[in-house]
Amino acid sequence: MIPSLQDPRWKRAFSNVPAIQKCSLSTRMLFARIKVRLQLDTSDATLQRAISEVHDYFEKNYGAVKNELPLIFG
Amino acid sequence: MTETAQISMMTSEQVSSLIQAGQRVWVAGDEALLSTLPKGDWIGATTPYFMTEEGGAHTQQSLQVTILPKEVAKISARFYSAEELCGLAADYPANGFAYILIPAFSKAHSVFAQDCSNWPGVFDRPLIGWIAGVNVDQIGSATPKVFNGLTGESSAEKAVVMHVELVSELMAHANIINLFEPAAGDVLTFPAVGFDVTECFVNGEARNFSAYLTEHAYDTRLPLVADYMGAHVNVSVRSVDALAGKVSFYAPVFPGVEYKAAAPVADYATEFRNRLVDNHENPVFTCNCILNYLYAGLEGTKTGDWTGPITFGEIAYMLLNQTLVYLTFEKAS
């Protein structure tokens, strides 16, 4: 189950490195690029865009990444 | 999970026969040979370097072919200009992957390298491919090209992409093998995205990067390595101009990303062979880097059973250096 856009677990997800390291190459690269973006721009708008982007990625890739969701979000 | 596509060196006549028989193929080789192929379900790009069944080979007399397996349901292919590449993901198949070929030194090459990870949806399907090259002795005089066999056209400026739809029972996966690990030592960061660098930060302190490399007698055969959540992404050094104080790379560095010098690999060919022995996957396609080929002396050396073009850059979602990229098909869960 993909957390909703308002779910507080998203904020933690971006720094959950041990979990993301167990994920597919695409998930690792996406999270790595977003982590850098969030470091360079700490605004709430950037965080919301990042959440929306990753939410969209999980939705479009659900079949491939559904096993990664419990790792990242618990 | 699927029968491995046959990959082997062939004459242009043999490849033409495959295409005329309706096979869907990816082709790598010399421009003169690629130009003789008939229209059909193929795309290709230039390189004279290959990992073959017999080992590393340098030839402009034959082509390397990947025959797409029967689990491929549908294909389409088109060119993308540098300006159009950002819309690449909009054309991704519902279940499948995209295979991208980009001419080295083109605007499409630099735009892809610097911007692709910010394009909407680019990670939504496996994106693999490579940068077309030429004989290293002919860099500057020969031009890398990509071919769209569906239209019979070639380009030195645009990327060509084949979007490949798989049967619903299978899913495609892109992965990498990178022998380089970050060494202990300085953390290097860069103030801006780019292939060319003057300034860097060494553990947060501003330095001229060329002077830093010279001071440390840096072995430029070793890439810088960034840790992308456990995926090691290399950036290889192209040249160090101590007089101009400038360092050029084969892929861009990015601000905010921490890089470290790679630890030396004692014997690349042996290490690589060991990694392939440990890897029980059955790739549909692989490609490896010209720098690994040259620095490790892979010509005539067999590193395992995986074959594929030797390239001027490898693509697994992003532009990579000194890395093997491979594609597998697995049963959809």
Short mmCIF file of C-alpha atoms in Angstrom, two decimals:
data_model
loop_
_atom_site.label_atom_id
_atom_site.label_comp_id
_atom_site.label_asym_id
_atom_site.label_seq_id
_atom_site.Cartn_x
_atom_site.Cartn_y
_atom_site.Cartn_z
CA MET A 1 0.00 0.00 0.00
CA ILE A 2 1.43 3.36 -1.02
CA PRO A 3 1.13 5.97 1.77
CA SER A 4 -1.07 8.94 0.92
CA LEU A 5 0.60 12.22 0.02
CA GLN A 6 -0.18 13.54 3.52
CA ASP A 7 1.27 10.56 5.38
CA PRO A 8 3.99 11.66 7.88
CA ARG A 9 6.11 8.61 7.02
CA TRP A 10 7.26 10.27 3.79
CA LYS A 11 9.61 12.64 5.60
CA ARG A 12 11.35 9.73 7.31
CA ALA A 13 11.44 7.70 4.12
CA PHE A 14 13.90 10.01 2.41
CA SER A 15 16.49 9.41 5.11
CA ASN A 16 15.78 5.69 5.60
CA VAL A 17 19.05 4.75 3.92
CA PRO A 18 19.36 1.16 5.25
CA ALA A 19 15.94 0.28 3.81
CA ILE A 20 16.44 2.03 0.49
CA GLN A 21 19.79 0.30 0.02
CA LYS A 22 17.87 -3.01 -0.23
CA CYS A 23 15.65 -1.71 -3.04
CA SER A 24 15.92 -1.87 -6.83
CA LEU A 25 18.45 0.21 -8.74
CA SER A 26 15.76 2.62 -9.94
CA THR A 27 14.46 3.22 -6.40
CA ARG A 28 17.97 3.74 -5.03
CA MET A 29 18.88 6.21 -7.78
CA LEU A 30 15.61 8.11 -7.47
CA PHE A 31 15.88 8.44 -3.70
CA ALA A 32 19.55 9.41 -3.93
CA ARG A 33 18.80 12.21 -6.39
CA ILE A 34 15.87 13.42 -4.29
CA LYS A 35 17.91 13.33 -1.09
CA VAL A 36 20.45 15.67 -2.71
CA ARG A 37 17.66 17.95 -3.93
CA LEU A 38 16.24 18.16 -0.42
CA GLN A 39 19.67 18.94 1.02
CA LEU A 40 20.16 21.80 -1.44
CA ASP A 41 16.67 23.20 -0.97
CA THR A 42 15.00 22.65 2.39
CA SER A 43 11.76 24.43 1.51
CA ASP A 44 8.42 22.74 2.15
CA ALA A 45 7.47 23.19 -1.50
CA THR A 46 10.49 21.11 -2.58
CA LEU A 47 9.61 18.43 -0.04
CA GLN A 48 6.03 18.28 -1.30
CA ARG A 49 7.23 18.00 -4.90
CA ALA A 50 9.57 15.18 -3.88
CA ILE A 51 6.78 13.31 -2.11
CA SER A 52 4.55 13.71 -5.13
CA GLU A 53 7.29 12.50 -7.49
CA VAL A 54 8.04 9.37 -5.47
CA HIS A 55 4.35 8.66 -4.90
CA ASP A 56 3.86 8.82 -8.65
CA TYR A 57 6.86 6.50 -9.19
CA PHE A 58 5.44 3.90 -6.79
CA GLU A 59 2.00 4.13 -8.40
CA LYS A 60 3.28 3.68 -11.94
CA ASN A 61 5.70 0.93 -10.90
CA TYR A 62 3.52 -0.82 -8.36
CA GLY A 63 4.06 -4.32 -9.74
CA ALA A 64 7.83 -3.93 -9.68
CA VAL A 65 8.26 -2.13 -6.36
CA LYS A 66 5.39 -3.31 -4.15
CA ASN A 67 7.78 -5.48 -2.13
CA GLU A 68 9.91 -2.40 -1.40
CA LEU A 69 7.09 -0.45 0.25
CA PRO A 70 7.10 -2.37 3.58
CA LEU A 71 10.89 -1.99 3.73
CA ILE A 72 10.74 1.78 3.34
CA PHE A 73 7.55 2.60 5.23
CA GLY A 74 7.32 -0.28 7.69
CA MET B 1 13.44 -16.62 -16.47
CA THR B 2 13.56 -16.46 -20.21
CA GLU B 3 15.65 -17.94 -22.93
CA THR B 4 18.70 -15.70 -23.32
CA ALA B 5 18.76 -13.76 -26.52
CA GLN B 6 21.60 -14.89 -28.74
CA ILE B 7 24.37 -12.34 -28.93
CA SER B 8 27.21 -12.86 -31.34
CA MET B 9 29.41 -11.36 -33.96
CA MET B 10 28.01 -11.59 -37.46
CA THR B 11 28.69 -10.38 -40.95
CA SER B 12 26.50 -7.58 -42.27
CA GLU B 13 24.97 -10.12 -44.68
CA GLN B 14 23.97 -12.36 -41.79
CA VAL B 15 22.47 -9.44 -39.91
CA SER B 16 20.60 -8.33 -43.05
CA SER B 17 19.12 -11.81 -43.34
CA LEU B 18 17.93 -11.71 -39.74
CA ILE B 19 16.29 -8.32 -40.29
CA GLN B 20 14.68 -9.44 -43.55
CA ALA B 21 13.36 -12.53 -41.76
CA GLY B 22 11.52 -10.18 -39.39
CA GLN B 23 13.73 -10.58 -36.32
CA ARG B 24 13.84 -7.66 -33.91
CA VAL B 25 17.49 -6.86 -33.26
CA TRP B 26 19.89 -4.41 -31.68
CA VAL B 27 23.11 -3.97 -33.63
CA ALA B 28 26.51 -2.55 -32.71
CA GLY B 29 29.44 -1.98 -35.02
CA ASP B 30 31.13 0.13 -37.61
CA GLU B 31 29.19 2.86 -39.41
CA ALA B 32 30.07 1.48 -42.85
CA LEU B 33 28.53 -1.89 -41.98
CA LEU B 34 25.49 -0.48 -40.17
CA SER B 35 24.78 1.67 -43.23
CA THR B 36 24.37 -1.44 -45.40
CA LEU B 37 21.56 -2.94 -43.29
CA PRO B 38 18.03 -2.95 -44.71
CA LYS B 39 15.07 -1.25 -43.10
CA GLY B 40 13.40 -3.35 -40.44
CA ASP B 41 12.83 -3.80 -36.73
CA TRP B 42 16.25 -2.74 -35.50
CA ILE B 43 18.20 0.10 -34.00
CA GLY B 44 21.97 0.31 -33.64
CA ALA B 45 25.00 2.41 -32.89
CA THR B 46 28.68 2.65 -33.67
CA THR B 47 31.50 1.03 -31.75
CA PRO B 48 34.46 -1.09 -32.88
CA TYR B 49 34.93 -2.70 -29.44
CA PHE B 50 33.11 -5.75 -28.13
CA MET B 51 33.02 -8.44 -25.51
CA THR B 52 32.51 -11.53 -27.64
CA GLU B 53 32.15 -15.23 -26.90
CA GLU B 54 35.94 -15.46 -27.33
CA GLY B 55 36.79 -12.40 -25.23
CA GLY B 56 37.42 -8.71 -25.83
CA ALA B 57 37.70 -7.84 -29.51
CA HIS B 58 38.40 -4.77 -31.61
CA THR B 59 37.05 -5.08 -35.13
CA GLN B 60 35.43 -2.99 -37.83
CA GLN B 61 34.73 -6.07 -39.95
CA SER B 62 31.72 -7.53 -38.18
CA LEU B 63 28.63 -6.51 -36.24
CA GLN B 64 27.39 -7.59 -32.85
CA VAL B 65 23.75 -8.53 -32.67
CA THR B 66 21.25 -8.94 -29.84
CA ILE B 67 18.18 -10.79 -31.04
CA LEU B 68 15.20 -9.78 -28.95
CA PRO B 69 13.48 -12.83 -27.48
CA LYS B 70 9.97 -13.97 -28.32
CA GLU B 71 8.64 -12.53 -25.05
CA VAL B 72 8.84 -9.10 -26.66
CA ALA B 73 5.24 -8.26 -27.56
CA LYS B 74 5.72 -4.98 -29.39
CA ILE B 75 8.38 -2.42 -30.26
CA SER B 76 8.51 1.15 -31.45
CA ALA B 77 11.50 3.39 -32.09
CA ARG B 78 12.13 7.05 -32.74
CA PHE B 79 14.81 9.72 -32.61
CA TYR B 80 14.83 12.30 -29.81
CA SER B 81 16.65 15.60 -30.17
CA ALA B 82 18.42 17.00 -27.12
CA GLU B 83 15.39 19.22 -26.54
CA GLU B 84 12.92 16.33 -26.86
CA LEU B 85 14.70 13.89 -24.53
CA CYS B 86 13.05 15.29 -21.40
CA GLY B 87 9.75 13.82 -22.66
CA LEU B 88 11.21 10.35 -23.06
CA ALA B 89 9.24 8.77 -20.21
CA ALA B 90 5.92 9.76 -21.76
CA ASP B 91 6.62 7.14 -24.43
CA TYR B 92 7.56 4.33 -22.01
CA PRO B 93 5.59 1.11 -22.58
CA ALA B 94 2.98 -0.03 -20.06
CA ASN B 95 5.02 -3.15 -19.26
CA GLY B 96 8.54 -3.17 -20.62
CA PHE B 97 11.60 -1.02 -20.89
CA ALA B 98 13.40 1.51 -23.08
CA TYR B 99 16.72 0.96 -24.87
CA ILE B 100 18.54 4.22 -25.62
CA LEU B 101 21.54 4.91 -27.85
CA ILE B 102 23.22 8.34 -27.90
CA PRO B 103 26.12 9.55 -30.06
CA ALA B 104 29.16 10.51 -27.98
CA PHE B 105 30.06 14.21 -27.94
CA SER B 106 26.56 15.24 -29.14
CA LYS B 107 24.32 17.78 -27.44
CA ALA B 108 21.94 14.91 -26.66
CA HIS B 109 24.81 13.21 -24.80
CA SER B 110 25.54 16.19 -22.57
CA VAL B 111 21.87 17.04 -21.98
CA PHE B 112 21.04 13.45 -21.04
CA ALA B 113 24.05 13.19 -18.75
CA GLN B 114 23.36 16.39 -16.88
CA ASP B 115 19.58 16.49 -16.71
CA CYS B 116 18.03 13.03 -17.03
CA SER B 117 17.64 12.29 -13.35
CA ASN B 118 15.36 15.33 -13.06
CA TRP B 119 13.07 14.40 -15.96
CA PRO B 120 9.54 13.44 -14.93
CA GLY B 121 8.96 9.71 -14.81
CA VAL B 122 12.42 8.73 -16.06
CA PHE B 123 12.76 6.04 -13.35
CA ASP B 124 9.29 4.61 -14.06
CA ARG B 125 10.52 1.84 -16.39
CA PRO B 126 13.96 0.28 -16.85
CA LEU B 127 16.02 2.59 -19.06
CA ILE B 128 19.21 1.04 -20.36
CA GLY B 129 21.55 1.72 -23.24
CA TRP B 130 24.89 3.16 -24.20
CA ILE B 131 26.87 5.95 -25.75
CA ALA B 132 28.01 5.31 -29.32
CA GLY B 133 31.73 5.61 -29.92
CA VAL B 134 34.46 5.26 -32.50
CA ASN B 135 37.95 3.82 -32.70
CA VAL B 136 39.85 5.72 -29.98
CA ASP B 137 42.53 6.59 -32.54
CA GLN B 138 39.84 8.33 -34.60
CA ILE B 139 38.29 10.50 -31.89
CA GLY B 140 37.95 13.91 -33.46
CA SER B 141 38.06 12.63 -37.04
CA ALA B 142 35.29 10.00 -37.02
CA THR B 143 31.81 10.72 -35.72
CA PRO B 144 29.81 8.36 -33.49
CA LYS B 145 26.35 7.65 -34.91
CA VAL B 146 23.09 5.97 -34.01
CA PHE B 147 20.71 4.27 -36.44
CA ASN B 148 16.96 3.82 -36.57
CA GLY B 149 16.41 0.78 -38.79
CA LEU B 150 12.67 1.31 -38.82
CA THR B 151 13.12 4.47 -40.89
CA GLY B 152 16.56 3.81 -42.39
CA GLU B 153 17.97 7.01 -40.89
CA SER B 154 21.08 7.73 -38.84
CA SER B 155 22.11 10.64 -36.64
CA ALA B 156 25.23 12.07 -35.03
CA GLU B 157 23.18 14.50 -32.94
CA LYS B 158 19.99 12.79 -31.79
CA ALA B 159 19.39 9.83 -29.50
CA VAL B 160 17.45 6.85 -30.78
CA VAL B 161 15.21 4.94 -28.38
CA MET B 162 13.43 1.62 -28.80
CA HIS B 163 10.46 1.23 -26.48
CA VAL B 164 9.96 -2.48 -25.87
CA GLU B 165 6.67 -3.89 -24.60
CA LEU B 166 6.91 -7.29 -22.88
CA VAL B 167 4.27 -9.96 -22.48
CA SER B 168 2.39 -9.51 -19.21
CA GLU B 169 4.03 -12.57 -17.60
CA LEU B 170 7.45 -10.89 -17.54
CA MET B 171 9.04 -7.76 -16.14
CA ALA B 172 12.32 -6.14 -17.15
CA HIS B 173 15.02 -5.20 -14.64
CA ALA B 174 18.06 -2.97 -15.15
CA ASN B 175 21.11 -3.53 -13.02
CA ILE B 176 24.83 -2.78 -12.84
CA ILE B 177 28.12 -4.38 -11.90
CA ASN B 178 30.71 -1.89 -10.70
CA LEU B 179 34.02 -3.22 -9.41
CA PHE B 180 35.07 0.14 -8.03
CA GLU B 181 34.51 0.91 -4.35
CA PRO B 182 35.10 4.28 -2.70
CA ALA B 183 38.41 4.35 -0.85
CA ALA B 184 38.78 5.77 2.62
CA GLY B 185 39.91 9.36 2.38
CA ASP B 186 38.83 12.83 1.36
CA VAL B 187 35.23 13.66 0.58
CA LEU B 188 35.05 15.61 -2.68
CA THR B 189 32.12 17.81 -3.65
CA PHE B 190 31.59 20.21 -6.52
CA PRO B 191 29.81 23.54 -6.69
CA ALA B 192 28.05 23.02 -10.03
CA VAL B 193 26.92 20.33 -12.45
CA GLY B 194 29.28 19.73 -15.36
CA PHE B 195 31.76 17.63 -17.29
CA ASP B 196 34.52 20.22 -16.71
CA VAL B 197 35.67 21.29 -13.30
CA THR B 198 38.04 23.87 -11.90
CA GLU B 199 36.95 24.25 -8.29
CA CYS B 200 36.02 21.57 -5.81
CA PHE B 201 35.63 21.19 -2.06
CA VAL B 202 37.91 18.77 -0.25
CA ASN B 203 36.26 17.87 3.05
CA GLY B 204 34.42 21.16 2.68
CA GLU B 205 37.49 23.29 1.91
CA ALA B 206 37.64 25.03 -1.49
CA ARG B 207 40.50 23.84 -3.73
CA ASN B 208 41.52 23.81 -7.36
CA PHE B 209 40.68 20.26 -8.37
CA SER B 210 43.50 19.89 -10.88
CA ALA B 211 46.04 20.98 -8.25
CA TYR B 212 44.49 18.54 -5.78
CA LEU B 213 44.83 15.61 -8.20
CA THR B 214 48.41 16.57 -9.06
CA GLU B 215 49.35 16.95 -5.40
CA HIS B 216 48.02 13.46 -4.68
CA ALA B 217 49.59 11.91 -7.83
CA TYR B 218 46.09 10.66 -8.58
CA ASP B 219 45.89 7.63 -10.86
CA THR B 220 43.35 8.92 -13.40
CA ARG B 221 42.45 5.38 -14.42
CA LEU B 222 40.51 5.26 -11.16
CA PRO B 223 37.11 6.97 -11.22
CA LEU B 224 35.53 9.08 -8.53
CA VAL B 225 32.74 7.09 -6.88
CA ALA B 226 29.48 8.42 -5.46
CA ASP B 227 27.22 6.35 -3.23
CA TYR B 228 23.63 6.47 -4.53
CA MET B 229 21.96 4.67 -1.62
CA GLY B 230 24.29 1.72 -2.01
CA ALA B 231 24.59 1.89 -5.81
CA HIS B 232 28.09 3.04 -6.66
CA VAL B 233 28.09 5.54 -9.51
CA ASN B 234 31.42 6.35 -11.16
CA VAL B 235 32.64 9.50 -12.82
CA SER B 236 35.79 8.86 -14.85
CA VAL B 237 38.57 11.35 -15.41
CA ARG B 238 39.06 12.27 -19.07
CA SER B 239 41.92 14.74 -18.75
CA VAL B 240 43.79 16.91 -16.29
CA ASP B 241 45.04 20.24 -17.62
CA ALA B 242 47.38 21.43 -14.88
CA LEU B 243 48.25 24.63 -16.77
CA ALA B 244 44.63 25.68 -17.19
CA GLY B 245 43.73 24.23 -13.80
CA LYS B 246 40.89 22.25 -15.38
CA VAL B 247 39.76 18.64 -15.06
CA SER B 248 37.40 17.04 -17.57
CA PHE B 249 35.22 14.00 -16.88
CA TYR B 250 33.42 11.45 -19.04
CA ALA B 251 30.21 12.05 -17.05
CA PRO B 252 29.10 15.09 -15.11
CA VAL B 253 29.60 15.67 -11.41
CA PHE B 254 26.64 17.04 -9.49
CA PRO B 255 26.48 19.57 -6.64
CA GLY B 256 25.43 18.06 -3.33
CA VAL B 257 26.74 14.60 -4.25
CA GLU B 258 29.72 13.35 -2.25
CA TYR B 259 32.48 11.66 -4.24
CA LYS B 260 35.50 9.67 -3.15
CA ALA B 261 38.47 8.36 -5.05
CA ALA B 262 38.02 4.73 -6.06
CA ALA B 263 40.16 2.10 -4.39
CA PRO B 264 42.45 0.36 -6.88
CA VAL B 265 41.24 -2.95 -8.34
CA ALA B 266 44.19 -5.34 -8.30
CA ASP B 267 43.27 -7.37 -11.38
CA TYR B 268 40.16 -6.13 -13.15
CA ALA B 269 39.78 -9.12 -15.48
CA THR B 270 40.00 -11.66 -12.65
CA GLU B 271 37.77 -9.66 -10.32
CA PHE B 272 35.24 -9.20 -13.10
CA ARG B 273 35.28 -12.90 -13.94
CA ASN B 274 34.70 -13.72 -10.27
CA ARG B 275 31.72 -11.37 -10.10
CA LEU B 276 30.16 -13.01 -13.15
CA VAL B 277 30.72 -16.48 -11.71
CA ASP B 278 28.89 -15.36 -8.55
CA ASN B 279 26.07 -13.82 -10.59
CA HIS B 280 23.58 -16.46 -11.71
CA GLU B 281 21.38 -14.12 -13.69
CA ASN B 282 20.82 -14.63 -17.38
CA PRO B 283 20.97 -11.21 -19.02
CA VAL B 284 19.21 -10.37 -22.25
CA PHE B 285 21.73 -7.59 -22.87
CA THR B 286 24.95 -6.27 -21.37
CA CYS B 287 27.40 -3.50 -22.19
CA ASN B 288 30.67 -2.45 -20.59
CA CYS B 289 32.94 0.57 -20.69
CA ILE B 290 35.75 1.36 -23.10
CA LEU B 291 37.85 2.52 -20.14
CA ASN B 292 37.57 -0.86 -18.43
CA TYR B 293 38.46 -2.46 -21.77
CA LEU B 294 41.52 -0.25 -22.28
CA TYR B 295 42.80 0.11 -18.70
CA ALA B 296 42.35 -3.58 -17.85
CA GLY B 297 43.69 -4.79 -21.19
CA LEU B 298 40.57 -6.80 -21.99
CA GLU B 299 41.33 -7.17 -25.71
CA GLY B 300 41.72 -10.90 -26.28
CA THR B 301 40.78 -11.60 -22.65
CA LYS B 302 37.72 -13.64 -21.77
CA THR B 303 36.04 -12.39 -18.59
CA GLY B 304 33.03 -14.69 -18.66
CA ASP B 305 30.13 -15.66 -20.84
CA TRP B 306 28.44 -12.27 -20.95
CA THR B 307 28.85 -10.52 -24.27
CA GLY B 308 27.94 -7.08 -25.58
CA PRO B 309 29.27 -3.82 -26.92
CA ILE B 310 32.10 -1.89 -25.30
CA THR B 311 30.92 1.68 -25.11
CA PHE B 312 31.75 5.33 -24.52
CA GLY B 313 29.33 5.43 -21.60
CA GLU B 314 26.78 3.07 -20.15
CA ILE B 315 23.21 3.95 -19.29
CA ALA B 316 21.14 2.50 -16.49
CA TYR B 317 18.66 5.35 -15.93
CA MET B 318 21.66 7.69 -15.73
CA LEU B 319 24.96 7.98 -17.58
CA LEU B 320 27.57 5.76 -15.93
CA ASN B 321 31.30 5.25 -16.42
CA GLN B 322 33.50 2.17 -16.00
CA THR B 323 30.41 0.09 -15.20
CA LEU B 324 28.75 -2.97 -16.70
CA VAL B 325 25.03 -2.49 -17.32
CA TYR B 326 22.73 -5.44 -17.83
CA LEU B 327 19.08 -6.16 -18.49
CA THR B 328 17.16 -9.21 -17.31
CA PHE B 329 13.62 -10.43 -17.72
CA GLU B 330 11.99 -11.95 -14.63
CA LYS B 331 8.64 -13.54 -14.00
CA ALA B 332 6.10 -10.88 -12.99
CA SER B 333 4.93 -11.46 -9.41
#
